[in-house]
Amino acid sequence: MSRHRLNGRKLGRNTNQRKALFKGLLNSLIIQEELKTTQTKAKAVQRLFDQLVTKAKPSTVHARRLLHAFLGNKSSVNKLVDDLTKRFGHRQSGFTRVTKLGLRRGDNAQIVKLELVDKSSPDLKQTQKSTNSPKKPTKKTSKTSTKSSK
């Protein structure tokens, strides 16, 4: 049997287990805006998340009902429609980023962090401000002033 025209990953689970796994991972990704999982699960969830954001963009009652039927979590549906679609309004796709973290000790599986591209958290804003400010332009000017005085 060939693999032509077969899409999706089974992940060693039956259909109901796989749907429940994806539902839990998607709810975690929407609410926490990041998750750590294996690379194959992240790739499967990444595809589904892109489809959900595209469904949520019209921000209609019908879109909310479709999303709630799939996710089953009212707070994640509200966050997806109200908050995330406004952040991703200018993007057509590519709403998530995968960062490799290393190998899991037990089975040597590749562990990755799946996070939203336009992640808005106070920690991120503080780290960006702190990384931009310590370039220390005052010391550079003091070095040039000491050279010019000699």
Coordinates of C-alpha atoms in Angstrom, one line a residue:
M1 CA 0.0 0.0 0.0
S2 CA 1.4 3.4 -0.9
R3 CA 1.4 6.6 1.0
H4 CA 0.3 8.7 -1.9
R5 CA -2.5 11.3 -1.2
L6 CA -2.6 10.3 2.5
N7 CA -2.2 13.2 4.8
G8 CA -2.1 13.7 8.6
R9 CA -0.2 11.8 11.2
K10 CA -1.6 8.9 13.2
L11 CA 0.9 9.1 16.1
G12 CA 0.2 5.5 17.1
R13 CA -3.3 6.3 18.3
N14 CA -6.8 5.5 17.2
T15 CA -9.1 8.3 15.9
N16 CA -10.7 9.2 19.2
Q17 CA -7.5 9.3 21.1
R18 CA -5.8 11.4 18.4
K19 CA -8.7 13.9 18.3
A20 CA -8.6 14.3 22.1
L21 CA -4.8 14.8 22.0
F22 CA -5.1 17.5 19.4
K23 CA -7.9 19.2 21.2
G24 CA -5.9 19.3 24.4
L25 CA -2.7 20.6 22.7
L26 CA -4.7 23.2 20.7
N27 CA -6.4 24.5 23.9
S28 CA -3.1 24.7 25.7
L29 CA -1.5 26.5 22.8
I30 CA -4.3 29.1 22.6
I31 CA -4.6 29.8 26.3
Q32 CA -0.8 29.7 27.2
E33 CA 0.5 30.8 23.8
E34 CA 3.2 28.2 23.9
L35 CA 3.7 24.5 24.6
K36 CA 6.5 21.9 24.8
T37 CA 5.9 18.7 23.0
T38 CA 7.5 16.3 20.5
Q39 CA 8.3 17.5 17.0
T40 CA 5.8 15.3 15.3
K41 CA 3.0 16.4 17.5
A42 CA 4.0 20.0 17.1
K43 CA 3.9 19.7 13.3
A44 CA 0.5 18.1 13.4
V45 CA -0.9 20.8 15.8
Q46 CA 0.7 23.6 13.8
R47 CA -1.3 22.7 10.7
L48 CA -4.6 22.5 12.7
F49 CA -3.9 25.8 14.4
D50 CA -3.5 27.5 11.1
Q51 CA -6.9 26.2 10.0
L52 CA -8.5 27.3 13.2
V53 CA -7.2 30.9 13.0
T54 CA -8.4 31.1 9.4
K55 CA -11.9 29.9 10.5
A56 CA -11.9 32.5 13.4
K57 CA -11.0 35.5 11.2
P58 CA -14.6 36.4 10.2
S59 CA -15.4 36.8 14.0
T60 CA -19.0 35.8 13.4
V61 CA -21.3 33.7 15.7
H62 CA -21.1 30.9 13.1
A63 CA -17.3 30.9 13.3
R64 CA -17.5 30.7 17.2
R65 CA -19.9 27.8 17.0
L66 CA -17.7 25.9 14.6
L67 CA -14.6 26.5 16.8
H68 CA -16.5 25.5 19.9
A69 CA -17.7 22.3 18.3
F70 CA -14.0 21.4 17.6
L71 CA -12.3 22.8 20.7
G72 CA -15.0 22.3 23.3
N73 CA -13.6 25.2 25.5
K74 CA -15.4 28.5 25.6
S75 CA -12.5 30.5 27.0
S76 CA -10.1 29.3 24.3
V77 CA -12.7 30.1 21.6
N78 CA -13.2 33.6 22.9
K79 CA -9.5 34.3 23.1
L80 CA -8.9 32.9 19.6
V81 CA -11.7 35.0 18.1
D82 CA -11.3 38.2 20.1
D83 CA -7.6 38.5 20.8
L84 CA -5.6 36.3 18.4
T85 CA -7.4 37.1 15.2
K86 CA -6.7 40.8 15.8
R87 CA -3.0 40.1 16.2
F88 CA -2.9 37.8 13.2
G89 CA -5.1 40.0 11.0
H90 CA -2.3 41.0 8.6
R91 CA -0.9 37.4 8.2
Q92 CA -2.2 34.8 5.8
S93 CA -0.5 31.9 7.5
G94 CA 2.5 31.0 9.6
F95 CA 1.0 31.8 13.0
T96 CA 3.3 29.6 15.0
R97 CA 7.1 29.1 15.4
V98 CA 8.8 25.8 16.3
T99 CA 12.1 26.0 18.3
K100 CA 14.1 22.8 19.0
L101 CA 14.9 22.3 22.7
G102 CA 16.8 19.0 22.6
L103 CA 16.3 15.3 23.0
R104 CA 14.1 13.6 25.6
R105 CA 16.1 11.4 27.9
G106 CA 13.8 8.4 28.0
D107 CA 13.3 7.7 24.3
N108 CA 15.5 10.2 22.5
A109 CA 12.5 12.0 21.0
Q110 CA 13.1 15.5 19.6
I111 CA 11.4 18.0 22.0
V112 CA 10.3 21.4 20.6
K113 CA 8.6 24.5 21.8
L114 CA 5.6 25.5 19.7
E115 CA 4.7 29.2 20.3
L116 CA 2.8 31.9 18.6
V117 CA 4.7 34.3 16.4
D118 CA 3.1 37.5 17.7
K119 CA 3.3 36.5 21.3
S120 CA 2.2 39.3 23.6
S121 CA 3.3 38.8 27.2
P122 CA 4.7 41.3 29.7
D123 CA 7.8 39.1 30.2
L124 CA 8.6 39.3 26.4
K125 CA 8.2 43.1 26.4
Q126 CA 10.5 43.5 29.4
T127 CA 13.2 41.3 27.9
Q128 CA 13.0 43.2 24.6
K129 CA 13.4 46.5 26.5
S130 CA 16.3 45.1 28.6
T131 CA 18.1 43.7 25.6
N132 CA 17.9 47.0 23.7
S133 CA 19.0 49.2 26.5
P134 CA 22.3 47.7 27.7
K135 CA 24.2 48.5 24.6
K136 CA 26.0 51.1 26.8
P137 CA 26.5 54.0 24.4
T138 CA 27.9 56.1 27.3
K139 CA 31.0 53.9 27.7
K140 CA 31.7 54.1 24.0
T141 CA 31.6 57.9 24.1
S142 CA 33.8 57.9 27.1
K143 CA 36.4 55.8 25.3
T144 CA 36.4 58.1 22.4
S145 CA 36.7 61.1 24.6
T146 CA 39.7 59.5 26.4
K147 CA 41.4 58.8 23.1
S148 CA 40.8 62.3 21.9
S149 CA 42.2 63.8 25.1
K150 CA 45.5 61.9 24.9

